[in-house]
Short mmCIF file of C-alpha atoms in Angstrom, two decimals:
data_model
loop_
_atom_site.label_atom_id
_atom_site.label_comp_id
_atom_site.label_asym_id
_atom_site.label_seq_id
_atom_site.Cartn_x
_atom_site.Cartn_y
_atom_site.Cartn_z
CA MET N 1 67.87 108.65 99.47
CA PRO N 2 71.77 110.23 99.73
CA LEU N 3 72.09 113.30 101.97
CA LEU N 4 75.28 115.13 100.03
CA PHE N 5 76.91 117.11 102.16
CA LEU N 6 79.35 119.99 101.04
CA ASN N 7 83.08 120.15 102.83
CA GLU N 8 83.11 123.46 103.59
CA ARG N 9 86.74 123.53 104.69
CA SER N 10 87.28 122.25 100.99
CA CYS N 11 85.81 126.15 99.72
CA GLY N 12 87.57 129.77 99.85
CA THR N 13 90.58 128.53 99.74
CA GLY N 14 93.72 130.58 98.28
CA VAL N 15 93.83 128.56 95.49
CA ASP N 16 94.26 130.03 92.18
CA PRO N 17 90.36 130.84 91.20
CA ALA N 18 91.26 128.94 87.48
CA ARG N 19 91.81 125.61 89.31
CA ALA N 20 88.99 126.46 91.91
CA GLU N 21 87.17 126.46 88.85
CA ARG N 22 87.48 123.43 87.29
CA ALA N 23 87.30 121.70 90.89
CA MET N 24 83.86 123.21 90.60
CA THR N 25 82.80 121.97 87.53
CA GLU N 26 84.46 118.20 88.60
CA LEU N 27 81.85 119.14 91.63
CA ALA N 28 78.87 119.51 90.03
CA ARG N 29 79.20 116.51 87.61
CA ALA N 30 80.10 114.54 90.94
CA VAL N 31 76.60 115.86 92.74
CA LEU N 32 75.01 115.25 89.06
CA ALA N 33 76.41 111.68 88.79
CA VAL N 34 74.41 110.73 91.66
CA LEU N 35 71.55 112.82 91.33
CA ARG N 36 71.29 110.54 87.96
CA ALA N 37 70.95 107.30 90.09
CA ASP N 38 68.35 108.20 92.71
CA ARG N 39 66.64 111.50 90.81
CA PRO N 40 64.28 111.66 93.93
CA GLY N 41 66.48 111.46 97.03
CA THR N 42 69.00 112.72 96.24
CA VAL N 43 68.95 116.33 98.47
CA LEU N 44 72.61 118.97 98.62
CA VAL N 45 72.88 120.19 102.26
CA SER N 46 75.72 122.49 102.57
CA ARG N 47 76.88 125.01 106.44
CA ASP N 48 75.38 128.40 104.06
CA PRO N 49 73.30 128.75 100.81
CA ILE N 50 75.34 127.64 97.99
CA THR N 51 74.34 131.11 96.06
CA GLY N 52 77.12 132.91 98.60
CA LEU N 53 79.68 130.10 98.75
CA GLN N 54 83.45 130.93 97.84
CA ILE N 55 84.75 128.60 95.81
CA ALA N 56 88.11 130.17 96.29
CA ASP N 57 89.14 133.38 98.68
CA GLY N 58 87.42 136.18 97.35
CA HIS N 59 86.05 134.19 94.08
CA PRO N 60 82.15 133.59 94.35
CA ILE N 61 80.26 131.09 92.97
CA GLY N 62 78.58 133.63 90.55
CA LYS N 63 81.62 133.65 88.57
CA TRP N 64 81.88 129.82 87.94
CA HIS N 65 78.20 129.59 87.63
CA GLY N 66 78.23 132.91 85.10
CA ASP N 67 80.07 130.97 82.30
CA PRO N 68 77.28 129.83 79.94
CA LYS N 69 78.76 126.44 79.72
CA ASN N 70 78.32 126.71 83.16
CA ARG N 71 74.63 127.72 83.72
CA ASP N 72 72.69 124.22 82.91
CA ALA N 73 74.69 122.31 85.75
CA TRP N 74 74.17 125.49 88.28
CA ARG N 75 70.40 124.98 87.29
CA ARG N 76 70.36 121.69 87.64
CA LEU N 77 71.97 121.93 91.76
CA LEU N 78 69.17 124.63 92.57
CA GLN N 79 66.52 122.12 91.64
CA MET N 80 68.01 120.09 94.87
CA GLN N 81 66.26 122.28 96.60
CA SER N 82 69.80 122.45 98.99
CA LYS N 83 69.53 122.40 102.59
CA TRP N 84 71.00 124.76 104.89
CA PRO N 85 72.23 124.84 107.92
CA HIS N 86 73.40 121.24 108.55
CA ARG N 87 70.74 120.70 111.40
CA VAL N 88 67.40 120.86 109.28
CA VAL N 89 68.47 117.44 107.96
CA PHE N 90 68.53 115.68 111.34
CA PRO N 91 66.41 112.98 113.02
CA GLU N 92 63.64 114.93 115.70
CA GLY N 93 65.78 115.07 118.74
CA GLU N 94 68.90 115.28 117.75
CA ASP N 95 71.62 118.25 118.23
CA PHE N 96 74.86 115.90 118.06
CA TYR N 97 76.34 118.65 119.96
CA ASP N 98 78.36 115.84 122.17
CA VAL N 99 80.83 115.22 118.78
CA GLU N 100 83.01 117.23 117.05
CA TYR N 101 84.53 116.60 113.55
CA ARG N 102 88.32 116.70 112.78
CA HIS N 103 90.32 116.66 110.07
CA GLN N 104 94.15 117.21 109.84
CA GLY N 105 93.46 119.05 113.09
CA GLU N 106 90.65 120.91 111.71
CA ALA N 107 87.15 121.13 112.34
CA VAL N 108 84.69 119.65 109.14
CA ALA N 109 81.32 120.45 110.36
CA GLY N 110 79.68 118.69 106.54
CA LEU N 111 81.68 116.41 106.45
CA GLY N 112 80.89 115.94 110.45
CA ALA N 113 77.71 115.81 109.68
CA ALA N 114 77.54 113.27 106.92
CA HIS N 115 79.28 110.97 108.43
CA LEU N 116 76.19 111.46 111.79
CA MET N 117 73.64 110.85 108.79
CA ASP N 118 75.18 108.27 107.15
CA GLY N 119 75.65 110.37 104.13
CA LEU N 120 78.06 111.36 101.68
CA GLY N 121 80.72 114.28 102.07
CA VAL N 122 81.19 115.42 98.43
CA SER N 123 84.37 118.90 98.13
CA LEU N 124 85.94 120.94 95.87
CA ALA N 125 89.56 118.86 95.01
CA VAL N 126 91.41 122.17 95.77
CA ALA N 127 93.74 119.27 97.69
CA PRO N 128 95.25 115.63 97.37
CA CYS N 129 93.40 115.51 100.81
CA TRP N 130 89.68 115.87 98.83
CA GLY N 131 90.92 113.87 95.61
CA GLU N 132 89.93 110.34 96.82
CA GLY N 133 87.18 108.27 97.01
CA ARG N 134 86.99 108.06 100.97
CA VAL N 135 88.79 110.29 103.74
CA TRP N 136 89.65 109.27 107.27
CA LEU N 137 87.99 112.19 109.88
CA GLU N 138 88.80 112.06 113.74
CA ARG N 139 85.70 112.46 115.58
CA GLU N 140 85.48 113.52 119.73
CA GLN N 141 82.11 112.24 121.58
CA LEU N 142 80.88 113.08 124.75
CA VAL N 143 80.17 110.22 126.20
CA GLU N 144 79.06 107.92 129.54
CA GLU N 145 80.93 105.58 131.27
CA GLN N 146 80.89 102.25 132.75
CA ASN N 147 80.79 104.41 135.86
CA GLY N 148 78.60 106.80 135.45
CA ASP N 149 80.96 109.41 134.60
CA PHE N 150 81.25 111.19 131.50
CA ALA N 151 84.60 111.82 129.03
CA SER N 152 86.18 112.49 125.85
CA HIS N 153 86.19 110.28 123.77
CA VAL N 154 88.58 109.96 120.38
CA SER N 155 88.44 108.05 117.40
CA ASP N 156 89.32 107.57 113.48
CA VAL N 157 86.34 106.91 111.27
CA GLU N 158 85.92 106.67 107.91
CA LEU N 159 83.31 108.48 105.45
CA ARG N 160 82.56 107.92 102.09
CA HIS N 161 83.36 111.31 99.73
CA ALA N 162 83.03 112.51 95.98
CA SER N 163 85.00 114.92 94.28
CA SER N 164 84.65 113.45 90.57
CA GLY N 165 82.50 111.98 88.62
CA THR N 166 84.80 108.35 89.41
CA HIS N 167 84.40 108.29 93.12
CA VAL N 168 80.19 108.55 92.93
CA ASP N 169 81.11 105.51 90.63
CA GLU N 170 82.95 103.64 93.58
CA HIS N 171 79.64 104.42 96.04
CA LEU N 172 77.05 103.12 93.02
CA ARG N 173 75.79 100.68 95.22
CA TRP N 174 75.42 101.97 97.96
CA ILE N 175 73.70 104.71 96.22
CA GLU N 176 71.41 102.41 94.66
CA GLN N 177 70.51 100.60 97.89
CA GLN N 178 69.37 104.09 99.28
CA ALA N 179 67.23 104.18 96.09
CA GLU N 180 66.19 101.11 96.57
CA LEU N 181 65.32 101.51 100.48
CA ALA N 182 63.62 104.71 99.72
CA ARG N 183 61.10 102.99 97.32
CA ARG N 184 60.35 100.31 99.46
CA GLY N 185 59.28 102.99 102.57
CA GLY N 186 62.40 103.74 104.41
CA LEU N 187 62.93 106.04 107.72
CA ASP N 188 61.05 109.30 106.60
CA ALA N 189 57.76 107.20 106.21
CA VAL N 190 58.48 105.71 109.71
CA THR N 191 56.31 108.06 112.14
CA HIS N 192 55.06 104.73 114.82
CA GLY N 193 57.39 102.39 117.21
CA ALA N 194 54.83 99.76 115.33
CA ASP N 195 56.25 100.77 111.54
CA LEU N 196 59.81 99.56 112.90
CA TRP N 197 59.17 96.00 114.30
CA GLU N 198 56.24 95.35 111.49
CA ARG N 199 58.54 97.03 108.36
CA ARG N 200 61.95 95.80 110.40
CA ALA N 201 63.14 92.90 107.67
CA ALA N 202 63.20 95.27 104.47
CA LEU N 203 64.23 97.98 106.96
CA PHE N 204 66.98 96.14 108.58
CA PRO N 205 67.65 93.10 106.42
CA ARG N 206 71.00 92.46 109.14
CA LEU N 207 69.28 93.03 112.03
CA GLU N 208 68.21 90.05 114.12
CA PHE N 209 65.98 90.47 116.78
CA LEU N 210 65.08 89.05 119.74
CA PRO N 211 60.99 88.17 120.43
CA ARG N 212 61.44 90.91 123.34
CA VAL N 213 61.98 93.70 121.56
CA GLU N 214 58.96 93.76 119.92
CA GLN N 215 56.83 95.21 122.53
CA GLN N 216 60.11 97.46 123.21
CA LEU N 217 59.73 98.81 119.59
CA ARG N 218 55.98 98.96 120.17
CA ASN N 219 55.21 100.75 123.19
CA LEU N 220 58.01 103.70 121.72
CA VAL N 221 57.46 107.03 123.19
CA GLN N 222 56.93 109.48 120.09
CA VAL N 223 59.99 111.03 120.43
CA TRP N 224 62.26 107.72 120.30
CA VAL N 225 60.32 106.58 117.42
CA ARG N 226 63.12 108.40 114.95
CA PRO N 227 66.43 108.31 117.19
CA VAL N 228 66.01 104.56 117.59
CA ALA N 229 65.10 104.49 113.50
CA ARG N 230 67.65 106.49 113.17
CA ARG N 231 70.23 103.99 114.99
CA LEU N 232 69.48 100.99 113.85
CA ALA N 233 70.35 101.84 110.73
CA GLU N 234 73.47 103.02 111.17
CA LEU N 235 74.29 99.31 112.84
CA ASP N 236 72.62 97.57 109.64
CA GLN N 237 74.49 100.02 107.54
CA ALA N 238 77.67 98.75 109.35
CA VAL N 239 77.29 95.37 109.75
CA THR N 240 76.02 95.58 105.56
CA SER N 241 79.69 96.71 104.90
CA TRP N 242 81.64 94.24 107.57
CA ASN N 243 83.58 91.45 106.68
CA PRO N 244 83.84 89.30 109.84
CA ASP N 245 86.90 87.10 107.95
CA THR N 246 89.05 90.14 108.11
CA GLU N 247 87.38 92.06 110.89
CA PRO N 248 86.74 89.78 113.40
CA GLU N 249 86.83 92.86 115.78
CA GLY N 250 83.61 94.38 114.38
CA PRO N 251 82.33 96.99 111.60
CA GLN N 252 82.96 100.17 111.93
CA TRP N 253 80.76 101.42 113.46
CA HIS N 254 78.85 104.74 112.66
CA SER N 255 77.73 105.76 116.13
CA TRP N 256 79.52 105.54 119.69
CA VAL N 257 79.05 101.40 120.47
CA THR N 258 80.66 99.94 123.18
CA GLY N 259 80.44 97.71 126.03
CA GLU N 260 79.32 96.95 129.51
CA GLY N 261 81.34 96.99 132.63
CA GLU N 262 82.09 93.14 133.73
CA GLU N 263 79.31 93.77 137.15
CA ARG N 264 76.49 95.52 134.83
CA ALA N 265 77.17 92.99 131.99
CA ARG N 266 76.58 89.63 134.32
CA GLU N 267 74.07 91.46 136.12
CA LEU N 268 72.07 93.37 133.54
CA CYS N 269 72.55 92.26 129.83
CA ALA N 270 71.75 88.28 129.83
CA PHE N 271 68.94 87.55 127.70
CA THR N 272 67.51 84.41 126.83
CA ASP N 273 68.16 83.67 122.67
CA LEU N 274 66.71 82.63 120.00
CA ASP N 275 68.24 79.07 120.31
CA GLY N 276 66.68 79.63 123.95
CA ARG N 277 70.54 80.00 125.56
CA THR N 278 71.23 82.55 127.70
CA ARG N 279 73.61 85.14 126.25
CA THR N 280 75.35 88.26 127.40
CA PHE N 281 74.39 91.43 125.07
CA ALA N 282 76.63 93.85 126.59
CA THR N 283 77.53 95.96 123.17
CA HIS N 284 75.45 98.65 123.31
CA ALA N 285 74.69 101.90 121.16
CA ARG N 286 73.40 104.95 122.34
CA PHE N 287 69.67 107.26 121.26
CA THR N 288 68.70 110.63 122.58
CA PRO N 289 66.74 112.66 123.85
CA GLY N 290 67.58 110.08 127.63
CA PRO N 291 69.29 107.57 128.89
CA GLY N 292 68.30 105.12 125.55
CA ARG N 293 69.93 102.39 125.06
CA VAL N 294 70.05 99.21 121.78
CA HIS N 295 72.16 96.32 123.23
CA PHE N 296 72.97 93.50 121.11
CA LEU N 297 75.95 90.86 119.54
CA LEU N 298 77.29 90.25 116.23
CA VAL N 299 76.20 86.66 114.93
CA PRO N 300 79.28 86.33 112.08
CA GLU N 301 78.10 82.83 110.94
CA ASN N 302 74.90 84.81 110.08
CA LYS N 303 76.97 88.18 109.30
CA ALA N 304 74.21 89.20 110.64
CA LEU N 305 73.91 91.66 114.24
CA ARG N 306 71.12 90.95 117.25
CA VAL N 307 68.97 92.99 118.97
CA ALA N 308 68.21 92.01 122.64
CA HIS N 309 66.62 95.68 124.26
CA VAL N 310 65.86 98.75 123.23
CA GLY N 311 64.65 101.18 125.89
CA ARG N 312 66.31 103.26 128.70
CA LYS N 313 69.67 102.23 129.76
CA LEU N 314 69.80 98.92 131.83
CA GLY N 315 69.44 99.32 135.45
CA VAL N 316 68.44 103.25 135.45
#
């Protein structure tokens, strides 16, 4: 179920209107190529209604779709039930006010939302930076430090991106995987924590779970079900794309992942592993609302991630 997020930064620029129209045609082809690969699930998300889009400064999209050769593509774009603003597709309980994404120093809300939701950013290729199948963003996030203080953390993250049909070919395997997950009954069908445990093999094929996690998932309070599902899906996707041989330090995470301090790790993060040995699961991801944590360790030999704890911050 790919969510496509329109990059507002590529719209309304000062480029020649003819160039912007060519870029809009290519963008439409890319979006419709995704639609052909996953017709039931593809959704176009934008900051504002696309009917009011300025594809170049002073050049509204109406001039593009008013051309008879573009009318069919325009009708199909509208039929995708474009959603706005971005927060309408965020998981319940998530607002992401603590994170901002920038590209070359400028805020890019649409591309940031695409990264947060593990989606695909789509742009008008009116500049060389929007003509690539992947783009790098700077992410600044307010995070809790090991001593309990909060600090701003900046990191670079990679995002799937498309501005032409060629880019869609590059991401086709991922699109097909998302479609298959939806057919099996994806995250949108999850309503209770028990669903996460009982369907874990289908929803999170790269995640392994210690037995103690079963009751934690089954007993999740309702407000945590979707946020936990989202975090587990992000971790699974990160491990799926991970090559332990070339990335021994770990995957490219889709949300803030860090470790515990040495003392807290020793006191709170030791759990009995699947082979009966005690290991430290200090690495963790966060989920909200509240101080939610997912503690895990990487298992390179299985190209997997093993979860030991899902619940409140340890020691709180």
